[in-house]
Amino acid sequence: MDLTQLIKAYDVRGTVPDQFNPQVARAIGAAFARVVVLPEASPGEADARPRVAVGRDMRDSGPELVDAFAQGLADAGVDVIRIGLCSTDGLYYASGALDVPGAMFTASHNPAVYNGIKLCRAGARPVGQDSGLVAVRELAQEYLDGELPAPVEERGEITDRDMLADYAAFLRSLVDLRGIRPLKVVVDAGNGMGGYTAPAVLGTAAGLEALPLDVVPLYFELDGSFPNHEANPLDPKNLVDLQAAVVEHDADLGLAFDGDADRCFVIDEHGDPVSPSAITALVGLREVEREKAAGRVPTIIHNLITSRAVPDFMSAAGAKVVRTRVGHSFIKAQMADNDAVFGGEHSAHYYFRDFFFADTGMLAAMHVLAALGGQEHPLSVLGEVYEPYTSSGEINSEVADVPAARARVVEAYVTEEGAGPVVVDELDGLTVSHWDSHPQWWFNLRASNTEPLLRLNVEAADEDIMEKVRDDVLSLVRAAENES
């Protein structure tokens, strides 16, 4: 079995049981113990075994995979705290609050046949391709090709602990919603873990006091087969039911969570989407003002696909702005390295220093509720303020020869005489910017790590220019395919 098809740049994800099964999960658990957990164990706690928190989403394959992974850890002398059903940010909370490494069994929005693991070090610090995941894969591969190490003499213990109420209380301590005006909010959990966490955080299911929120639930039943729609709010077709429900119930806003509820998408009172870039700006300004009130210079992180409005607003508010590559492991590393108060991505991942520099869709949603409920304007008015430019969204093109397609774009926009005063960088793919002169536009063209795809994002100061740049770049990217 080749684990390079399962363990990739950011996490573990594959189909069950051909790519991911209990045998593989146990090998990964054994490798994770030796690569990450045991080397980080405090030498001052000689009498205490190291611990790992393990959670899972609602997929049917989860319990068996968790048990096998836990056995791999226990055989290496590591105690396992199974926290059961949780969102990915619920697992990050456990890792941060208990100061232990963690493993979240989820495949996010992927179909039911998939499962995977998101791994982190103590304090919810990421484990990605540059921070241990490659070493975990290589050692797990050795175990699968040969055999697992013999269990240590003092095996770890496996115990169960419910942390949902603690997670909900912690989030409420970060954003106080008790004094906002009453709001009606439709929440589409997509049959994912938002149906488990939203009642605890926004409602009274965890024993917390009632908030001035009238929550209208949509698809709260946990079902890893996603019978109603894919739990991926970035795809417009998965927002249709929520948009209709917001209008039908005359709600103030709608919230859509992905399968493991670490991403959150927002719908205004008219049923129109509010872009993740606008949410990044809205939440970012709240965190900037809080940081400045404490006498600190705030730092905000955004990835290179985020709207130019984000650095514009943050810089104007007095924040230091750091632009980074796409991907949660990269953003988390930049968050910690810069002691950033907040970070946002175009994919609706939002990161908070107060949440162990990790991403949490629920905390972002609470900030939106606080901002909306703290004044009288509707969300459509607030959202419009933070969306001054027009963007294409991410457009994927399947091409037979990715380097050749990219070369055509480079020739047209970078090297061709008369291409114009552009700024070019290759932080992540190819970014060409004409923002410092009129007409204002920029685009980013990135290759997929796993498929013969090129991903295009375009933004401009007005829609006509955006559409022209979008169409021109796409014609170059797809030229050979169109000819054939």
Coordinates of C-alpha atoms in Angstrom, one line a residue:
M1 CA 0.0 0.0 0.0
D2 CA 1.4 3.4 -1.1
L3 CA 0.8 6.0 1.6
T4 CA 1.7 8.9 -0.7
Q5 CA -1.8 8.6 -2.1
L6 CA -3.2 8.9 1.5
I7 CA -0.9 11.3 3.4
K8 CA -0.4 14.5 1.5
A9 CA 0.6 18.1 2.2
Y10 CA -1.8 19.0 4.9
D11 CA -3.5 15.9 6.3
V12 CA -4.5 12.3 5.8
R13 CA -7.4 11.7 3.5
G14 CA -8.5 8.7 1.3
T15 CA -11.2 6.2 0.6
V16 CA -12.2 3.5 3.0
P17 CA -11.1 0.6 3.1
D18 CA -8.9 0.5 0.0
Q19 CA -6.7 3.4 1.0
F20 CA -7.6 3.9 4.6
N21 CA -8.4 1.0 7.0
P22 CA -7.7 -0.1 10.6
Q23 CA -4.4 -1.6 9.7
V24 CA -3.3 1.7 8.2
A25 CA -4.7 3.7 11.0
R26 CA -2.8 1.7 13.6
A27 CA 0.5 2.1 11.7
I28 CA -0.1 5.9 11.5
G29 CA -0.9 6.0 15.2
A30 CA 2.4 4.1 16.0
A31 CA 4.3 6.5 13.7
F32 CA 2.7 9.6 15.1
A33 CA 3.7 8.4 18.6
R34 CA 7.3 8.1 17.7
V35 CA 7.7 11.1 15.4
V36 CA 5.7 13.7 17.2
V37 CA 4.3 12.6 20.6
L38 CA 7.3 10.9 22.4
P39 CA 9.9 13.4 21.2
E40 CA 7.8 16.2 22.6
A41 CA 7.1 14.6 26.0
S42 CA 8.3 16.7 28.9
P43 CA 11.4 15.1 30.5
G44 CA 10.3 16.6 33.8
E45 CA 7.3 14.3 33.9
A46 CA 9.1 11.0 34.0
D47 CA 6.3 9.3 35.9
A48 CA 3.6 10.5 33.6
R49 CA 2.9 9.0 30.2
P50 CA 2.5 11.4 27.3
R51 CA -1.1 11.9 26.1
V52 CA -3.0 12.4 22.9
A53 CA -6.5 13.7 22.3
V54 CA -8.5 12.0 19.6
G55 CA -11.8 13.1 18.1
R56 CA -14.0 12.1 15.2
D57 CA -16.8 13.3 13.0
M58 CA -20.1 11.5 12.2
R59 CA -18.8 9.1 9.5
D60 CA -19.6 5.5 10.0
S61 CA -16.0 4.4 9.5
G62 CA -14.8 6.7 12.3
P63 CA -15.1 4.5 15.4
E64 CA -13.2 1.6 14.0
L65 CA -10.4 3.8 12.7
V66 CA -10.1 5.7 15.9
D67 CA -9.8 2.5 17.9
A68 CA -7.0 1.2 15.7
F69 CA -5.2 4.5 15.8
A70 CA -5.5 4.6 19.6
Q71 CA -4.1 1.0 19.8
G72 CA -1.0 2.2 17.8
L73 CA -0.5 5.0 20.3
A74 CA -1.1 2.8 23.3
D75 CA 1.3 0.2 22.1
A76 CA 4.0 2.9 22.0
G77 CA 3.3 3.9 25.7
V78 CA 1.0 6.8 25.0
D79 CA -2.2 7.5 26.8
V80 CA -5.2 8.3 24.6
I81 CA -8.1 10.6 25.5
R82 CA -11.0 9.9 23.2
I83 CA -13.2 12.9 23.1
G84 CA -15.7 11.2 20.8
L85 CA -17.9 13.2 18.4
C86 CA -16.6 16.7 17.8
S87 CA -15.9 19.4 15.2
T88 CA -12.3 19.8 14.1
D89 CA -12.1 23.0 16.1
G90 CA -13.4 21.1 19.0
L91 CA -10.4 18.8 18.7
Y92 CA -8.1 21.8 18.5
Y93 CA -9.7 23.2 21.7
A94 CA -8.9 19.9 23.4
S95 CA -5.3 20.0 22.2
G96 CA -4.9 23.5 23.3
A97 CA -6.7 23.3 26.6
L98 CA -5.0 20.0 27.7
D99 CA -1.7 21.0 26.0
V100 CA -1.4 17.6 24.2
P101 CA -1.0 16.5 20.6
G102 CA -4.3 15.7 18.8
A103 CA -5.8 13.8 16.0
M104 CA -9.1 14.5 14.3
F105 CA -10.7 11.8 12.2
T106 CA -12.6 13.5 9.4
A107 CA -12.7 13.9 5.7
S108 CA -14.4 17.3 5.9
H109 CA -16.9 17.6 3.0
N110 CA -15.7 14.6 1.0
P111 CA -18.3 11.8 0.3
A112 CA -19.1 9.1 2.8
V113 CA -16.6 6.6 1.4
Y114 CA -13.7 8.9 2.5
N115 CA -12.1 9.4 5.9
G116 CA -8.9 11.0 7.1
I117 CA -7.0 12.5 10.0
K118 CA -5.9 16.1 10.8
L119 CA -2.9 15.9 13.1
C120 CA -1.5 18.5 15.5
R121 CA 1.1 19.0 18.1
A122 CA 0.4 20.1 21.6
G123 CA -1.4 23.5 21.7
A124 CA -3.0 22.8 18.3
R125 CA 0.2 23.5 16.4
P126 CA 0.0 22.1 12.9
V127 CA 1.6 18.9 11.6
G128 CA 2.0 19.5 7.8
Q129 CA 4.5 18.5 5.1
D130 CA 7.1 20.9 6.6
S131 CA 6.4 20.0 10.3
G132 CA 6.4 16.3 10.6
L133 CA 3.8 14.8 8.3
V134 CA 6.3 13.5 5.8
A135 CA 8.2 11.7 8.6
V136 CA 5.0 10.2 9.9
R137 CA 4.2 8.9 6.5
E138 CA 7.6 7.4 5.9
L139 CA 7.7 5.6 9.3
A140 CA 4.1 4.4 8.8
Q141 CA 5.1 3.1 5.4
E142 CA 7.9 1.1 7.0
Y143 CA 5.5 -0.5 9.5
L144 CA 3.1 -1.5 6.7
D145 CA 5.9 -2.9 4.5
G146 CA 7.4 -4.8 7.5
E147 CA 5.7 -5.1 10.8
L148 CA 4.7 -2.9 13.7
P149 CA 7.0 -2.6 16.7
A150 CA 6.3 -4.8 19.7
P151 CA 4.1 -3.1 22.4
V152 CA 6.1 -1.5 25.1
E153 CA 6.0 -3.0 28.6
E154 CA 3.9 -0.2 30.0
R155 CA 1.2 0.3 27.4
G156 CA -0.8 3.5 27.4
E157 CA -4.3 3.7 28.7
I158 CA -7.3 4.6 26.5
T159 CA -10.0 6.7 28.3
D160 CA -13.1 8.7 27.2
R161 CA -13.8 12.3 28.0
D162 CA -16.6 14.6 26.9
M163 CA -15.3 18.1 26.2
L164 CA -18.3 19.7 24.3
A165 CA -19.5 21.8 27.2
D166 CA -15.9 23.1 27.9
Y167 CA -15.5 23.9 24.3
A168 CA -18.8 25.8 24.1
A169 CA -18.0 27.8 27.3
F170 CA -14.6 28.7 26.1
L171 CA -15.9 30.1 22.8
R172 CA -18.5 32.1 24.7
S173 CA -15.8 33.6 26.9
L174 CA -14.1 35.0 23.8
V175 CA -17.2 36.7 22.3
D176 CA -20.0 37.8 24.6
L177 CA -23.3 37.6 22.7
R178 CA -25.6 38.2 25.7
G179 CA -26.1 42.0 25.1
I180 CA -26.8 41.9 21.3
R181 CA -30.2 42.7 19.8
P182 CA -32.3 39.6 19.2
L183 CA -31.4 37.9 15.9
K184 CA -33.0 35.1 13.9
V185 CA -30.3 32.9 12.3
V186 CA -30.7 29.9 10.1
V187 CA -27.9 27.3 10.5
D188 CA -27.3 24.7 7.8
A189 CA -25.1 22.0 9.2
G190 CA -25.2 19.9 6.1
N191 CA -25.7 16.8 8.3
G192 CA -22.2 17.4 9.6
M193 CA -20.7 18.3 12.9
G194 CA -22.2 21.8 13.0
G195 CA -25.5 20.0 14.0
Y196 CA -23.7 18.8 17.1
T197 CA -21.8 22.0 18.1
A198 CA -24.2 24.8 17.1
P199 CA -26.9 23.7 19.7
A200 CA -24.1 23.7 22.4
V201 CA -22.5 27.0 21.5
L202 CA -25.5 29.1 20.2
G203 CA -28.2 27.3 22.2
T204 CA -28.5 25.6 25.6
A205 CA -27.6 22.0 24.7
A206 CA -24.4 22.1 26.8
G207 CA -26.2 23.6 29.8
L208 CA -25.2 27.2 29.1
E209 CA -27.6 30.2 29.4
A210 CA -29.8 31.1 26.5
L211 CA -28.6 33.8 24.1
P212 CA -30.8 36.3 22.3
L213 CA -30.7 34.1 19.2
D214 CA -33.6 32.3 17.5
V215 CA -31.8 29.5 15.7
V216 CA -33.6 27.8 12.9
P217 CA -31.9 24.4 12.3
L218 CA -31.4 22.9 8.8
Y219 CA -30.0 19.4 8.4
F220 CA -28.8 19.0 12.0
E221 CA -29.1 15.2 11.9
L222 CA -25.6 13.7 11.9
D223 CA -25.2 11.6 8.7
G224 CA -21.9 11.0 7.0
S225 CA -23.6 10.1 3.8
F226 CA -24.7 13.8 3.4
P227 CA -28.3 12.9 2.1
N228 CA -29.3 16.5 1.5
H229 CA -26.3 18.2 -0.1
E230 CA -22.5 18.1 0.0
A231 CA -21.3 19.8 3.2
N232 CA -19.1 22.2 1.3
P233 CA -20.4 25.8 1.5
L234 CA -17.9 27.1 -1.0
D235 CA -19.9 25.5 -3.8
P236 CA -22.9 27.7 -4.6
K237 CA -25.2 24.7 -5.2
N238 CA -24.8 23.7 -1.5
L239 CA -26.1 27.1 -0.3
V240 CA -29.5 27.0 -2.2
D241 CA -31.5 25.5 0.7
L242 CA -30.0 27.9 3.2
Q243 CA -30.7 30.9 1.0
A244 CA -34.3 29.9 0.6
A245 CA -34.7 29.2 4.3
V246 CA -33.3 32.6 5.3
V247 CA -35.8 34.4 3.1
E248 CA -38.7 32.0 4.1
H249 CA -38.1 32.6 7.8
D250 CA -37.4 36.3 7.4
A251 CA -34.1 35.7 9.2
D252 CA -31.3 38.2 9.9
L253 CA -28.7 35.9 8.4
G254 CA -27.7 32.3 7.6
L255 CA -24.7 30.3 8.6
A256 CA -23.4 27.2 6.6
F257 CA -20.8 24.8 8.1
D258 CA -18.8 22.2 6.2
G259 CA -18.7 18.6 7.3
D260 CA -16.2 19.0 10.2
A261 CA -17.5 22.5 11.0
D262 CA -14.2 24.2 10.9
R263 CA -15.3 26.4 8.0
C264 CA -18.3 28.8 8.1
F265 CA -20.0 30.6 5.2
V266 CA -22.4 33.5 5.8
I267 CA -25.6 34.5 4.0
D268 CA -27.3 37.9 4.4
E269 CA -31.0 38.6 5.0
H270 CA -31.7 38.7 1.3
G271 CA -30.3 35.2 0.8
D272 CA -27.1 36.6 -0.9
P273 CA -23.7 35.2 0.1
V274 CA -21.2 37.4 2.0
S275 CA -17.7 36.6 0.7
P276 CA -15.2 35.1 3.0
S277 CA -12.9 38.0 2.2
A278 CA -15.6 40.4 3.5
I279 CA -16.0 38.3 6.6
T280 CA -12.2 38.4 7.0
A281 CA -12.3 42.2 6.9
L282 CA -15.2 42.4 9.3
V283 CA -13.8 40.1 11.9
G284 CA -10.3 41.4 11.4
L285 CA -11.3 44.9 12.2
R286 CA -13.0 43.8 15.4
E287 CA -9.8 42.0 16.4
V288 CA -7.6 45.0 15.4
E289 CA -9.6 47.4 17.5
R290 CA -9.5 45.0 20.5
E291 CA -5.7 44.6 20.1
K292 CA -5.1 48.4 19.8
A293 CA -7.3 49.0 22.9
A294 CA -4.9 46.8 24.8
G295 CA -2.0 48.9 23.7
R296 CA -0.6 46.4 21.2
V297 CA 0.2 46.7 17.4
P298 CA -2.0 44.1 15.8
T299 CA -0.9 41.7 13.0
I300 CA -3.4 40.2 10.6
I301 CA -2.6 37.3 8.3
H302 CA -4.3 36.7 4.9
N303 CA -3.6 34.3 2.1
L304 CA -2.8 35.6 -1.4
I305 CA -6.2 34.7 -2.8
T306 CA -8.0 37.0 -0.4
S307 CA -9.5 40.2 -1.7
R308 CA -7.2 43.3 -1.8
A309 CA -9.9 44.8 0.4
V310 CA -8.5 42.9 3.4
P311 CA -5.0 44.4 3.4
D312 CA -6.5 47.8 2.5
F313 CA -8.9 47.8 5.5
M314 CA -6.3 46.3 7.9
S315 CA -3.5 48.7 7.0
A316 CA -5.9 51.7 7.2
A317 CA -6.8 50.6 10.7
G318 CA -3.2 50.5 11.8
A319 CA -2.5 46.8 11.6
K320 CA 0.6 45.0 10.2
V321 CA -0.5 42.8 7.4
V322 CA 1.3 39.5 6.4
R323 CA 0.4 37.8 3.1
T324 CA 0.9 34.0 2.9
R325 CA 0.5 30.9 0.8
V326 CA -2.8 29.0 0.6
G327 CA -3.2 26.2 3.2
H328 CA -4.1 25.9 6.8
S329 CA -0.7 24.6 7.9
F330 CA 1.1 27.5 6.3
I331 CA -1.3 30.1 7.8
K332 CA -1.1 28.5 11.3
A333 CA 2.7 28.7 11.2
Q334 CA 2.6 32.3 10.1
M335 CA 0.0 33.1 12.8
A336 CA 2.3 31.8 15.5
D337 CA 5.5 33.2 14.0
N338 CA 4.0 36.7 13.9
D339 CA 1.9 36.4 17.1
A340 CA -1.0 37.5 14.8
V341 CA -4.3 38.2 16.4
F342 CA -6.4 37.0 13.4
G343 CA -6.0 35.4 10.0
G344 CA -8.5 34.6 7.2
E345 CA -8.6 32.6 3.9
H346 CA -10.7 32.8 0.8
S347 CA -11.9 29.3 1.6
A348 CA -13.7 30.5 4.8
H349 CA -11.1 29.3 7.2
Y350 CA -10.6 31.8 10.1
Y351 CA -7.8 31.7 12.6
F352 CA -7.5 33.3 16.0
R353 CA -4.6 33.8 18.4
D354 CA -7.1 33.4 21.3
F355 CA -8.0 30.0 19.9
F356 CA -4.4 28.6 19.9
F357 CA -3.7 30.2 16.5
A358 CA -6.0 27.6 15.0
D359 CA -9.0 27.9 12.7
T360 CA -12.6 27.8 14.0
G361 CA -15.7 28.5 12.0
M362 CA -17.9 28.8 15.0
L363 CA -15.9 31.6 16.6
A364 CA -15.9 33.5 13.3
A365 CA -19.7 33.0 13.2
M366 CA -20.0 34.4 16.7
H367 CA -18.0 37.5 15.7
V368 CA -20.4 38.1 12.8
L369 CA -23.4 37.7 15.2
A370 CA -21.8 40.2 17.6
A371 CA -21.0 42.7 14.9
L372 CA -24.5 42.4 13.4
G373 CA -26.3 42.4 16.7
G374 CA -24.3 45.3 18.1
Q375 CA -25.9 47.8 15.7
E376 CA -29.1 48.2 13.7
H377 CA -28.1 47.9 10.1
P378 CA -28.9 44.6 8.2
L379 CA -26.0 42.3 7.2
S380 CA -26.4 43.3 3.5
V381 CA -25.3 46.8 4.4
L382 CA -22.4 45.7 6.5
G383 CA -21.2 43.2 3.9
E384 CA -21.3 45.7 1.1
V385 CA -18.9 48.0 3.0
Y386 CA -16.3 45.2 3.0
E387 CA -16.7 44.2 -0.7
P388 CA -15.5 47.2 -2.8
Y389 CA -14.1 45.1 -5.6
T390 CA -15.4 42.3 -7.8
S391 CA -13.9 38.8 -8.1
S392 CA -14.2 35.7 -10.2
G393 CA -14.1 33.1 -7.4
E394 CA -11.9 30.1 -8.0
I395 CA -12.2 28.6 -11.5
N396 CA -10.6 25.2 -12.2
S397 CA -9.4 24.2 -15.6
E398 CA -8.4 20.6 -16.4
V399 CA -5.4 20.8 -18.8
A400 CA -3.3 18.0 -20.3
D401 CA 0.0 20.0 -20.0
V402 CA 0.0 22.2 -16.9
P403 CA 3.5 23.7 -17.5
A404 CA 2.7 24.6 -21.1
A405 CA -0.6 26.3 -20.1
R406 CA 1.2 28.3 -17.5
A407 CA 3.9 29.2 -19.9
R408 CA 1.3 30.7 -22.3
V409 CA 0.0 33.0 -19.5
V410 CA 3.6 34.0 -18.5
E411 CA 4.4 34.9 -22.1
A412 CA 1.3 37.0 -22.5
Y413 CA 1.3 38.8 -19.2
V414 CA 5.0 38.9 -18.1
T415 CA 7.5 38.6 -20.9
E416 CA 5.6 39.9 -24.0
E417 CA 6.6 43.5 -25.0
G418 CA 3.8 45.9 -24.0
A419 CA 2.4 43.6 -21.4
G420 CA 2.1 46.6 -19.1
P421 CA 3.4 47.7 -15.7
V422 CA 2.7 44.5 -13.8
V423 CA 4.1 43.1 -10.5
V424 CA 4.8 39.4 -10.6
D425 CA 5.5 37.0 -7.7
E426 CA 5.6 33.3 -7.2
L427 CA 4.9 32.9 -3.5
D428 CA 2.2 30.3 -4.4
G429 CA 1.7 29.8 -8.1
L430 CA 1.8 32.8 -10.4
T431 CA 0.4 36.1 -9.2
V432 CA 0.3 39.0 -11.7
S433 CA -0.9 42.4 -10.4
H434 CA -1.8 45.5 -12.3
W435 CA -3.1 47.1 -9.1
D436 CA -0.8 50.1 -8.9
S437 CA -2.1 51.6 -12.1
H438 CA -5.4 51.8 -13.9
P439 CA -7.3 49.7 -14.7
Q440 CA -6.8 47.9 -11.4
W441 CA -6.7 44.1 -11.5
W442 CA -4.7 41.0 -10.4
F443 CA -4.9 37.3 -10.9
N444 CA -3.4 34.2 -9.4
L445 CA -2.9 30.9 -11.3
R446 CA -2.0 27.9 -9.1
A447 CA -1.5 24.3 -10.0
S448 CA -3.3 21.6 -8.0
N449 CA -1.0 19.3 -6.0
T450 CA -3.0 16.2 -6.9
E451 CA -4.8 16.7 -10.2
P452 CA -4.0 18.1 -13.7
L453 CA -5.8 21.3 -12.8
L454 CA -5.0 25.0 -12.9
R455 CA -6.9 27.2 -10.4
L456 CA -7.6 30.8 -11.4
N457 CA -8.7 33.7 -9.2
V458 CA -9.2 37.2 -10.6
E459 CA -10.1 40.4 -8.9
A460 CA -10.6 43.9 -10.3
A461 CA -11.9 47.3 -9.3
D462 CA -14.9 46.9 -11.6
E463 CA -16.7 44.0 -13.1
D464 CA -16.0 44.6 -16.8
I465 CA -12.3 44.5 -16.2
M466 CA -12.5 41.4 -14.0
E467 CA -14.5 39.6 -16.7
K468 CA -12.0 40.6 -19.5
V469 CA -9.0 39.5 -17.5
R470 CA -10.7 36.3 -16.4
D471 CA -11.8 35.4 -20.0
D472 CA -8.4 36.3 -21.5
V473 CA -6.4 34.2 -19.0
L474 CA -8.8 31.3 -19.3
S475 CA -8.5 31.4 -23.1
L476 CA -4.7 31.0 -22.7
V477 CA -5.0 28.3 -20.1
R478 CA -7.4 26.3 -22.2
A479 CA -6.0 27.0 -25.7
A480 CA -4.7 23.5 -26.4
E481 CA -7.8 21.8 -25.1
N482 CA -10.0 24.1 -27.2
E483 CA -8.0 23.3 -30.3
S484 CA -8.3 19.5 -29.8

